[in-house]
């Protein structure tokens, strides 16, 4: 073989050993290329050779058969640790033609008369076998010495790579498992909280309905016609039950938006009127009335969000009424169009929200009231998020609350931006 | 036996005679490309007689040292040889294809006492990789020999069949039990300087030595042989100066250039080239040189005498040798006399060479396979 040819072969083998990132493909591709180049027909790769000190009394040593191409029945033992003559794994690379050594590997199935041992490092060995002597003019062990050096380097890199990948995989699996456990725990907690809350909320009106029914039956039996008043109790509490169910559905169901152009000022005015807010609470509309800003939104959802926020303000004021604080109960609802967004701002002069409560206000099922499912503000946030906006709250204990609902400019239909 | 479809009575009579002489026998049918329209009728006729049929379409058939553009060769295969025939779907890797083939033809370790006759559709782009992957499955438990079927115009045709199906992009493997395999040889000469194929995709060599492949190919031809290969004379000259892939054991695999992409200088070869292979320019065997015949005969004479040989003669070699092909075939007939030679013009060959038992995909070779029975 000429020098030029040797360089060509070395180039080919160097590129093969340098282009793999995992051990098995590297070993397989290298064995394939060596078989391709050398007129041999069987390639073996042994790893994890036990130290010389572990050679037993019969001169045998333990080693793992990592890969075998051809080799008859030996191929079925890939992955096994074999006990083989230590003489097979001598120092350096060498030719093997001792029939005893060949038989120790292949047994009665032996079809090879010639072998070439290429020592990769003291623990890893490549063997090539052929049924007859190789015709090459050169000592292949010497020719391949630089390639085997490269292979050793690649092998170490692939092993490091696999170790790192395994560690990362294990870490990822652990993290995923912990996350799943956490989610499961949170789900169970939410279900428990929901059950408790719904239980509490529904039992009150249902108890009232049950009592009213009992009174009706007794009064009717006694010929007392005042039972009709109890019907109003039943109707009011049935309505409350429906409202609780509506809230639950509103939070869990993400309906597709049914978009339409809404005069936002007019919508606010209608809601305030319909809510029939007590006279003790003054409601202000500084930018007054409709006909100013039109947004594209789901009118039913936006209406629900505004009602939830207004109801919270009114309920906060009603609580304040009994405190004889001397403060005036006022709600101010205004709108503002900025360069970035459209805002609806509701300010009340209520008692404000404590910092620890403020941190949990968007948490489902969190409520500070003895009644209430605790889904009002989470529903408001969901609705605003569905429209591409959000809700922001500014409040401090005793200082009133300001709730800002905003929509992106893309939702504004009139006036056009820049008008 | 060599027959003409133009004489259907003779074909039917031959099948009838075979069926009578060898009940439940099997036939290997080699069909000339021009006559492939007759395959469905052949399948029907064999089915009616209970004959197991396996076959392939080749550009031309070889009978007694002469090539024929029309006709049918029927070769006895003994009783019910095991086989597998698959059609490759796009996207399957070489490993997946080899696994499918191996599961269709389970082979027990038998230390090379059997031979797999491998017939591939020549249009399959990764035949060399599939052979490598097959060796991972079977190793040297069998010997491998074969050729690529199809059209010499390199257009897709259904080229492989058995008694039930005629498929495109097919691979047909037939297990020849107690068969010691065949030999192949090319004897093209290695020329000096090589260059790395730096960009390869299957059989397309885009870059050699990090320059457009055709530019380097022209340079090598000029330096080594004083030949000016241009875009105009490429198809006339390239077949005489094929590319070679150098191996450490001194053997060189031939890849005959069969196409040129003038837009980017890519060269298309007859057969896959391994990524990063070192390519060298080869000098095709001169007309009248009988080294290949002597090399083949030398190997074949070492075994027992056979009454017939199945021969695959590379179409690329014929393109190079032209009329001298007949001389080479005649010489082969003489050295193997009194054996009968039958076979086909092939689009690439498969097998171990005289020096290497590892099966490879070749171009420009002559394959000779002892065939039991006439």
Tab-separated table of N, CA, C and O in Angstrom, chain B residues 100-203:
chain	number	residue	atom	x	y	z
B	100	UNK	N	-36.188	-5.381	8.490
B	100	UNK	CA	-37.367	-5.957	7.816
B	100	UNK	C	-36.952	-7.148	6.958
B	100	UNK	O	-37.628	-8.191	6.939
B	101	UNK	N	-35.820	-7.011	6.266
B	101	UNK	CA	-35.338	-8.120	5.424
B	101	UNK	C	-34.968	-9.326	6.287
B	101	UNK	O	-35.317	-10.468	5.965
B	102	UNK	N	-34.261	-9.064	7.391
B	102	UNK	CA	-33.812	-10.169	8.250
B	102	UNK	C	-34.995	-10.890	8.892
B	102	UNK	O	-34.960	-12.107	9.066
B	103	UNK	N	-36.053	-10.124	9.229
B	103	UNK	CA	-37.201	-10.806	9.845
B	103	UNK	C	-37.968	-11.613	8.796
B	103	UNK	O	-38.617	-12.602	9.133
B	104	UNK	N	-37.869	-11.192	7.527
B	104	UNK	CA	-38.539	-11.947	6.459
B	104	UNK	C	-37.763	-13.185	6.046
B	104	UNK	O	-38.300	-14.067	5.369
B	105	UNK	N	-36.490	-13.237	6.407
B	105	UNK	CA	-35.662	-14.375	6.007
B	105	UNK	C	-34.748	-14.760	7.177
B	105	UNK	O	-33.545	-14.480	7.171
B	106	UNK	N	-35.320	-15.392	8.207
B	106	UNK	CA	-34.490	-15.750	9.371
B	106	UNK	C	-33.388	-16.738	8.982
B	106	UNK	O	-33.646	-17.682	8.243
B	107	UNK	N	-32.191	-16.465	9.475
B	107	UNK	CA	-31.050	-17.335	9.133
B	107	UNK	C	-30.368	-17.799	10.409
B	107	UNK	O	-30.028	-16.975	11.269
B	108	UNK	N	-30.168	-19.096	10.528
B	108	UNK	CA	-29.455	-19.630	11.690
B	108	UNK	C	-27.949	-19.549	11.413
B	108	UNK	O	-27.528	-19.688	10.252
B	109	UNK	N	-27.157	-19.330	12.453
B	109	UNK	CA	-25.706	-19.316	12.235
B	109	UNK	C	-25.249	-20.616	11.569
B	109	UNK	O	-25.562	-21.700	12.046
B	110	UNK	N	-24.582	-20.486	10.426
B	110	UNK	CA	-24.215	-21.689	9.698
B	110	UNK	C	-22.831	-21.599	9.086
B	110	UNK	O	-22.495	-22.341	8.170
B	111	UNK	N	-22.039	-20.640	9.626
B	111	UNK	CA	-20.642	-20.532	9.207
B	111	UNK	C	-20.474	-20.478	7.694
B	111	UNK	O	-19.607	-21.116	7.123
B	112	UNK	N	-21.307	-19.701	7.053
B	112	UNK	CA	-21.112	-19.440	5.639
B	112	UNK	C	-21.367	-20.607	4.719
B	112	UNK	O	-20.796	-20.669	3.625
B	113	UNK	N	-22.205	-21.559	5.106
B	113	UNK	CA	-22.483	-22.659	4.183
B	113	UNK	C	-23.605	-22.301	3.212
B	113	UNK	O	-23.838	-23.022	2.261
B	114	UNK	N	-24.315	-21.215	3.503
B	114	UNK	CA	-25.377	-20.765	2.604
B	114	UNK	C	-24.985	-19.421	1.982
B	114	UNK	O	-24.156	-18.689	2.510
B	115	UNK	N	-25.675	-19.108	0.878
B	115	UNK	CA	-25.418	-17.838	0.204
B	115	UNK	C	-26.734	-17.106	0.009
B	115	UNK	O	-27.745	-17.718	-0.343
B	116	UNK	N	-26.697	-15.796	0.260
B	116	UNK	CA	-27.874	-14.979	-0.037
B	116	UNK	C	-27.656	-14.323	-1.398
B	116	UNK	O	-26.673	-13.596	-1.585
B	117	UNK	N	-28.554	-14.651	-2.339
B	117	UNK	CA	-28.529	-13.964	-3.640
B	117	UNK	C	-29.357	-12.697	-3.464
B	117	UNK	O	-30.565	-12.761	-3.219
B	118	UNK	N	-28.681	-11.545	-3.528
B	118	UNK	CA	-29.338	-10.260	-3.248
B	118	UNK	C	-29.574	-9.511	-4.543
B	118	UNK	O	-28.632	-9.189	-5.262
B	119	UNK	N	-30.839	-9.250	-4.848
B	119	UNK	CA	-31.183	-8.483	-6.040
B	119	UNK	C	-31.878	-7.197	-5.592
B	119	UNK	O	-32.918	-7.235	-4.941
B	120	UNK	N	-31.264	-6.068	-5.887
B	120	UNK	CA	-31.802	-4.763	-5.489
B	120	UNK	C	-32.324	-4.036	-6.715
B	120	UNK	O	-31.785	-4.190	-7.816
B	121	UNK	N	-33.333	-3.192	-6.516
B	121	UNK	CA	-33.723	-2.254	-7.567
B	121	UNK	C	-32.621	-1.194	-7.631
B	121	UNK	O	-32.290	-0.573	-6.608
B	122	UNK	N	-32.055	-0.983	-8.803
B	122	UNK	CA	-30.918	-0.071	-8.954
B	122	UNK	C	-31.230	1.371	-8.597
B	122	UNK	O	-30.322	2.180	-8.434
B	123	UNK	N	-32.521	1.723	-8.474
B	123	UNK	CA	-32.883	3.107	-8.158
B	123	UNK	C	-32.853	3.391	-6.650
B	123	UNK	O	-33.016	4.528	-6.238
B	124	UNK	N	-32.692	2.347	-5.853
B	124	UNK	CA	-32.625	2.577	-4.399
B	124	UNK	C	-31.333	3.342	-4.095
B	124	UNK	O	-30.252	2.922	-4.500
B	125	UNK	N	-31.444	4.478	-3.409
B	125	UNK	CA	-30.267	5.359	-3.281
B	125	UNK	C	-29.222	4.923	-2.251
B	125	UNK	O	-28.104	5.417	-2.282
B	126	UNK	N	-29.581	4.033	-1.313
B	126	UNK	CA	-28.630	3.739	-0.227
B	126	UNK	C	-28.340	2.233	-0.127
B	126	UNK	O	-28.336	1.669	0.982
B	127	UNK	N	-28.072	1.633	-1.269
B	127	UNK	CA	-27.844	0.184	-1.290
B	127	UNK	C	-26.623	-0.196	-0.438
B	127	UNK	O	-26.659	-1.174	0.317
B	128	UNK	N	-25.558	0.601	-0.529
B	128	UNK	CA	-24.344	0.274	0.237
B	128	UNK	C	-24.639	0.280	1.736
B	128	UNK	O	-24.186	-0.599	2.478
B	129	UNK	N	-25.411	1.263	2.188
B	129	UNK	CA	-25.751	1.333	3.622
B	129	UNK	C	-26.630	0.158	4.031
B	129	UNK	O	-26.504	-0.360	5.144
B	130	UNK	N	-27.525	-0.254	3.142
B	130	UNK	CA	-28.401	-1.389	3.466
B	130	UNK	C	-27.567	-2.667	3.585
B	130	UNK	O	-27.795	-3.494	4.481
B	131	UNK	N	-26.573	-2.810	2.726
B	131	UNK	CA	-25.709	-3.998	2.813
B	131	UNK	C	-24.929	-3.983	4.133
B	131	UNK	O	-24.827	-5.003	4.822
B	132	UNK	N	-24.402	-2.812	4.506
B	132	UNK	CA	-23.709	-2.694	5.797
B	132	UNK	C	-24.645	-3.105	6.937
B	132	UNK	O	-24.246	-3.825	7.862
B	133	UNK	N	-25.877	-2.620	6.868
B	133	UNK	CA	-26.847	-2.914	7.947
B	133	UNK	C	-27.251	-4.389	7.937
B	133	UNK	O	-27.489	-4.972	8.995
B	134	UNK	N	-27.318	-4.980	6.751
B	134	UNK	CA	-27.627	-6.411	6.674
B	134	UNK	C	-26.511	-7.234	7.312
B	134	UNK	O	-26.762	-8.242	7.976
B	135	UNK	N	-25.271	-6.775	7.128
B	135	UNK	CA	-24.142	-7.508	7.715
B	135	UNK	C	-24.194	-7.437	9.242
B	135	UNK	O	-23.785	-8.376	9.922
B	136	UNK	N	-24.736	-6.317	9.758
B	136	UNK	CA	-24.919	-6.230	11.213
B	136	UNK	C	-25.927	-7.280	11.687
B	136	UNK	O	-25.849	-7.761	12.809
B	137	UNK	N	-26.891	-7.614	10.833
B	137	UNK	CA	-27.911	-8.606	11.194
B	137	UNK	C	-27.371	-10.031	11.090
B	137	UNK	O	-27.567	-10.843	11.981
B	138	UNK	N	-26.750	-10.335	9.983
B	138	UNK	CA	-26.380	-11.727	9.691
B	138	UNK	C	-24.892	-12.018	9.823
B	138	UNK	O	-24.493	-13.192	9.905
B	139	UNK	N	-24.081	-10.950	9.749
B	139	UNK	CA	-22.641	-11.164	9.799
B	139	UNK	C	-22.191	-12.126	8.719
B	139	UNK	O	-22.718	-12.135	7.596
B	140	UNK	N	-21.217	-12.967	9.077
B	140	UNK	CA	-20.698	-13.921	8.083
B	140	UNK	C	-21.358	-15.290	8.241
B	140	UNK	O	-20.766	-16.315	7.911
B	141	UNK	N	-22.596	-15.308	8.769
B	141	UNK	CA	-23.338	-16.576	8.811
B	141	UNK	C	-23.745	-17.005	7.410
B	141	UNK	O	-24.082	-18.172	7.183
B	142	UNK	N	-23.780	-16.052	6.487
B	142	UNK	CA	-24.055	-16.373	5.083
B	142	UNK	C	-23.049	-15.631	4.207
B	142	UNK	O	-22.373	-14.708	4.668
B	143	UNK	N	-22.985	-16.044	2.949
B	143	UNK	CA	-22.208	-15.282	1.973
B	143	UNK	C	-23.192	-14.423	1.189
B	143	UNK	O	-24.377	-14.756	1.127
B	144	UNK	N	-22.687	-13.353	0.606
B	144	UNK	CA	-23.567	-12.422	-0.088
B	144	UNK	C	-23.091	-12.254	-1.524
B	144	UNK	O	-21.897	-12.043	-1.769
B	145	UNK	N	-24.012	-12.320	-2.458
B	145	UNK	CA	-23.663	-12.060	-3.852
B	145	UNK	C	-24.919	-11.546	-4.544
B	145	UNK	O	-26.030	-11.870	-4.124
B	146	UNK	N	-24.758	-10.730	-5.555
B	146	UNK	CA	-25.970	-10.252	-6.226
B	146	UNK	C	-25.714	-9.107	-7.173
B	146	UNK	O	-24.559	-8.830	-7.549
B	147	UNK	N	-26.801	-8.456	-7.572
B	147	UNK	CA	-26.704	-7.375	-8.557
B	147	UNK	C	-27.933	-6.499	-8.459
B	147	UNK	O	-28.906	-6.842	-7.797
B	148	UNK	N	-27.854	-5.352	-9.141
B	148	UNK	CA	-28.986	-4.422	-9.158
B	148	UNK	C	-29.753	-4.551	-10.465
B	148	UNK	O	-29.168	-4.554	-11.554
B	149	UNK	N	-31.071	-4.615	-10.325
B	149	UNK	CA	-31.948	-4.744	-11.486
B	149	UNK	C	-32.498	-3.374	-11.877
B	149	UNK	O	-32.302	-2.395	-11.179
B	150	UNK	N	-33.211	-3.337	-13.010
B	150	UNK	CA	-33.869	-2.096	-13.426
B	150	UNK	C	-33.590	-1.749	-14.877
B	150	UNK	O	-33.177	-2.601	-15.672
B	151	UNK	N	-33.817	-0.454	-15.177
B	151	UNK	CA	-33.668	0.012	-16.551
B	151	UNK	C	-32.325	0.710	-16.744
B	151	UNK	O	-31.889	1.477	-15.872
B	152	UNK	N	-31.711	0.501	-17.885
B	152	UNK	CA	-30.421	1.144	-18.158
B	152	UNK	C	-30.594	2.651	-18.358
B	152	UNK	O	-29.627	3.407	-18.328
B	153	UNK	N	-31.854	3.094	-18.553
B	153	UNK	CA	-32.100	4.533	-18.715
B	153	UNK	C	-32.224	5.208	-17.346
B	153	UNK	O	-32.449	6.406	-17.257
B	154	UNK	N	-32.078	4.452	-16.258
B	154	UNK	CA	-32.195	4.956	-14.893
B	154	UNK	C	-33.534	5.636	-14.635
B	154	UNK	O	-33.610	6.660	-13.955
B	155	UNK	N	-34.581	5.078	-15.228
B	155	UNK	CA	-35.924	5.534	-14.889
B	155	UNK	C	-36.535	4.451	-13.995
B	155	UNK	O	-36.186	3.272	-14.105
B	156	UNK	N	-37.441	4.878	-13.117
B	156	UNK	CA	-38.033	3.931	-12.156
B	156	UNK	C	-38.971	2.965	-12.879
B	156	UNK	O	-39.852	3.389	-13.629
B	157	UNK	N	-38.730	1.677	-12.681
B	157	UNK	CA	-39.658	0.652	-13.194
B	157	UNK	C	-39.836	-0.407	-12.097
B	157	UNK	O	-39.010	-0.506	-11.197
B	158	UNK	N	-40.922	-1.148	-12.207
B	158	UNK	CA	-41.097	-2.280	-11.291
B	158	UNK	C	-40.159	-3.370	-11.779
B	158	UNK	O	-40.330	-3.905	-12.881
B	159	UNK	N	-39.133	-3.698	-10.977
B	159	UNK	CA	-38.075	-4.559	-11.505
B	159	UNK	C	-37.892	-5.879	-10.756
B	159	UNK	O	-37.088	-6.696	-11.186
B	160	UNK	N	-38.614	-6.062	-9.649
B	160	UNK	CA	-38.432	-7.317	-8.904
B	160	UNK	C	-39.789	-7.948	-8.632
B	160	UNK	O	-40.773	-7.246	-8.382
B	161	UNK	N	-39.844	-9.257	-8.657
B	161	UNK	CA	-41.140	-9.908	-8.486
B	161	UNK	C	-41.005	-11.307	-7.896
B	161	UNK	O	-39.932	-11.913	-7.893
B	162	UNK	N	-42.147	-11.751	-7.358
B	162	UNK	CA	-42.288	-13.161	-7.010
B	162	UNK	C	-43.635	-13.604	-7.590
B	162	UNK	O	-44.157	-12.937	-8.494
B	163	UNK	N	-44.194	-14.684	-7.104
B	163	UNK	CA	-45.432	-15.180	-7.703
B	163	UNK	C	-46.637	-14.299	-7.440
B	163	UNK	O	-47.642	-14.391	-8.144
B	164	UNK	N	-46.541	-13.412	-6.438
B	164	UNK	CA	-47.698	-12.605	-6.070
B	164	UNK	C	-47.591	-11.138	-6.446
B	164	UNK	O	-48.571	-10.470	-6.690
B	165	UNK	N	-46.385	-10.595	-6.479
B	165	UNK	CA	-46.255	-9.151	-6.679
B	165	UNK	C	-45.043	-8.780	-7.535
B	165	UNK	O	-44.032	-9.485	-7.558
B	166	UNK	N	-45.213	-7.662	-8.241
B	166	UNK	CA	-44.156	-7.074	-9.067
B	166	UNK	C	-43.957	-5.669	-8.508
B	166	UNK	O	-44.888	-4.861	-8.528
B	167	UNK	N	-42.770	-5.366	-7.946
B	167	UNK	CA	-42.638	-4.129	-7.172
B	167	UNK	C	-41.552	-3.196	-7.712
B	167	UNK	O	-40.573	-3.620	-8.313
B	168	UNK	N	-41.790	-1.896	-7.427
B	168	UNK	CA	-40.787	-0.861	-7.682
B	168	UNK	C	-39.978	-0.675	-6.396
B	168	UNK	O	-40.481	-0.986	-5.315
B	169	UNK	N	-38.771	-0.161	-6.488
B	169	UNK	CA	-37.938	0.065	-5.288
B	169	UNK	C	-37.855	-1.179	-4.420
B	169	UNK	O	-37.957	-1.108	-3.187
B	170	UNK	N	-37.708	-2.315	-5.056
B	170	UNK	CA	-37.764	-3.579	-4.324
B	170	UNK	C	-36.393	-4.139	-3.968
B	170	UNK	O	-35.349	-3.733	-4.504
B	171	UNK	N	-36.419	-5.053	-3.006
B	171	UNK	CA	-35.220	-5.842	-2.674
B	171	UNK	C	-35.688	-7.292	-2.577
B	171	UNK	O	-36.632	-7.596	-1.847
B	172	UNK	N	-35.033	-8.162	-3.343
B	172	UNK	CA	-35.380	-9.587	-3.325
B	172	UNK	C	-34.149	-10.355	-2.838
B	172	UNK	O	-33.074	-10.265	-3.439
B	173	UNK	N	-34.305	-11.041	-1.728
B	173	UNK	CA	-33.211	-11.867	-1.203
B	173	UNK	C	-33.630	-13.332	-1.284
B	173	UNK	O	-34.727	-13.688	-0.830
B	174	UNK	N	-32.766	-14.150	-1.861
B	174	UNK	CA	-33.065	-15.583	-1.996
B	174	UNK	C	-31.952	-16.360	-1.289
B	174	UNK	O	-30.754	-16.117	-1.536
B	175	UNK	N	-32.344	-17.266	-0.418
B	175	UNK	CA	-31.347	-18.063	0.302
B	175	UNK	C	-31.012	-19.311	-0.524
B	175	UNK	O	-31.872	-20.153	-0.783
B	176	UNK	N	-29.749	-19.385	-0.965
B	176	UNK	CA	-29.282	-20.562	-1.704
B	176	UNK	C	-28.584	-21.468	-0.685
B	176	UNK	O	-27.468	-21.166	-0.240
B	177	UNK	N	-29.254	-22.532	-0.294
B	177	UNK	CA	-28.704	-23.387	0.771
B	177	UNK	C	-27.546	-24.238	0.253
B	177	UNK	O	-27.542	-24.664	-0.901
B	178	UNK	N	-26.586	-24.487	1.119
B	178	UNK	CA	-25.388	-25.258	0.772
B	178	UNK	C	-24.739	-24.733	-0.504
B	178	UNK	O	-24.400	-25.487	-1.402
B	179	UNK	N	-24.593	-23.435	-0.555
B	179	UNK	CA	-23.981	-22.793	-1.717
B	179	UNK	C	-22.792	-21.968	-1.224
B	179	UNK	O	-22.910	-21.218	-0.246
B	180	UNK	N	-21.648	-22.093	-1.861
B	180	UNK	CA	-20.428	-21.457	-1.356
B	180	UNK	C	-20.201	-20.051	-1.908
B	180	UNK	O	-19.122	-19.491	-1.763
B	181	UNK	N	-21.219	-19.479	-2.529
B	181	UNK	CA	-21.094	-18.102	-2.998
B	181	UNK	C	-20.409	-17.975	-4.336
B	181	UNK	O	-20.135	-18.974	-5.007
B	182	UNK	N	-20.145	-16.716	-4.730
B	182	UNK	CA	-19.534	-16.471	-6.035
B	182	UNK	C	-18.343	-15.534	-5.913
B	182	UNK	O	-17.867	-15.252	-4.809
B	183	UNK	N	-17.906	-15.042	-7.027
B	183	UNK	CA	-16.748	-14.147	-7.073
B	183	UNK	C	-17.082	-12.940	-7.922
B	183	UNK	O	-17.915	-13.010	-8.826
B	184	UNK	N	-16.418	-11.843	-7.616
B	184	UNK	CA	-16.522	-10.689	-8.522
B	184	UNK	C	-15.163	-10.022	-8.640
B	184	UNK	O	-14.311	-10.134	-7.756
B	185	UNK	N	-14.996	-9.294	-9.734
B	185	UNK	CA	-13.708	-8.653	-9.987
B	185	UNK	C	-13.880	-7.527	-11.000
B	185	UNK	O	-14.803	-7.564	-11.819
B	186	UNK	N	-13.005	-6.507	-10.905
B	186	UNK	CA	-13.083	-5.447	-11.936
B	186	UNK	C	-11.735	-5.170	-12.585
B	186	UNK	O	-11.657	-4.853	-13.761
B	187	UNK	N	-10.641	-5.227	-11.819
B	187	UNK	CA	-9.293	-4.995	-12.329
B	187	UNK	C	-9.084	-3.625	-12.968
B	187	UNK	O	-8.227	-3.466	-13.837
B	188	UNK	N	-9.868	-2.641	-12.553
B	188	UNK	CA	-9.579	-1.274	-12.967
B	188	UNK	C	-8.321	-0.848	-12.208
B	188	UNK	O	-8.046	-1.343	-11.120
B	189	UNK	N	-7.591	0.099	-12.792
B	189	UNK	CA	-6.308	0.442	-12.172
B	189	UNK	C	-6.412	1.706	-11.335
B	189	UNK	O	-7.011	2.694	-11.759
B	190	UNK	N	-5.753	1.638	-10.189
B	190	UNK	CA	-5.728	2.764	-9.270
B	190	UNK	C	-4.709	3.781	-9.753
B	190	UNK	O	-3.580	3.454	-10.075
B	191	UNK	N	-5.109	5.029	-9.832
B	191	UNK	CA	-4.165	6.076	-10.181
B	191	UNK	C	-3.812	6.828	-8.907
B	191	UNK	O	-4.525	6.732	-7.923
B	192	UNK	N	-2.742	7.577	-8.950
B	192	UNK	CA	-2.188	8.111	-7.712
B	192	UNK	C	-3.099	8.998	-6.878
B	192	UNK	O	-3.918	8.526	-6.131
B	193	UNK	N	-3.017	10.287	-7.062
B	193	UNK	CA	-3.553	11.237	-6.072
B	193	UNK	C	-5.043	11.037	-5.773
B	193	UNK	O	-5.857	10.877	-6.672
B	194	UNK	N	-5.393	11.086	-4.509
B	194	UNK	CA	-6.794	11.016	-4.096
B	194	UNK	C	-7.224	12.332	-3.488
B	194	UNK	O	-6.403	13.182	-3.189
B	195	UNK	N	-8.525	12.494	-3.325
B	195	UNK	CA	-9.035	13.719	-2.713
B	195	UNK	C	-10.285	13.375	-1.926
B	195	UNK	O	-11.059	12.520	-2.327
B	196	UNK	N	-10.470	14.059	-0.798
B	196	UNK	CA	-11.643	13.721	0.014
B	196	UNK	C	-12.939	14.231	-0.602
B	196	UNK	O	-13.006	15.357	-1.087
B	197	UNK	N	-13.943	13.366	-0.596
B	197	UNK	CA	-15.269	13.806	-1.026
B	197	UNK	C	-15.843	14.584	0.149
B	197	UNK	O	-16.222	14.011	1.154
B	198	UNK	N	-15.861	15.895	0.045
B	198	UNK	CA	-16.207	16.703	1.215
B	198	UNK	C	-17.693	17.014	1.318
B	198	UNK	O	-18.130	17.553	2.319
B	199	UNK	N	-18.457	16.719	0.296
B	199	UNK	CA	-19.904	16.880	0.422
B	199	UNK	C	-20.586	15.816	-0.426
B	199	UNK	O	-20.466	15.815	-1.648
B	200	UNK	N	-21.278	14.915	0.273
B	200	UNK	CA	-21.883	13.774	-0.408
B	200	UNK	C	-23.304	13.584	0.079
B	200	UNK	O	-23.601	13.774	1.259
B	201	UNK	N	-24.185	13.253	-0.853
B	201	UNK	CA	-25.545	12.908	-0.455
B	201	UNK	C	-25.935	11.696	-1.288
B	201	UNK	O	-26.262	11.837	-2.462
B	202	UNK	N	-25.834	10.510	-0.706
B	202	UNK	CA	-26.166	9.285	-1.441
B	202	UNK	C	-25.200	9.069	-2.583
B	202	UNK	O	-24.004	8.842	-2.380
B	203	UNK	N	-25.684	9.185	-3.829
B	203	UNK	CA	-24.815	8.972	-4.985
B	203	UNK	C	-24.406	10.297	-5.634
B	203	UNK	O	-23.849	10.314	-6.721
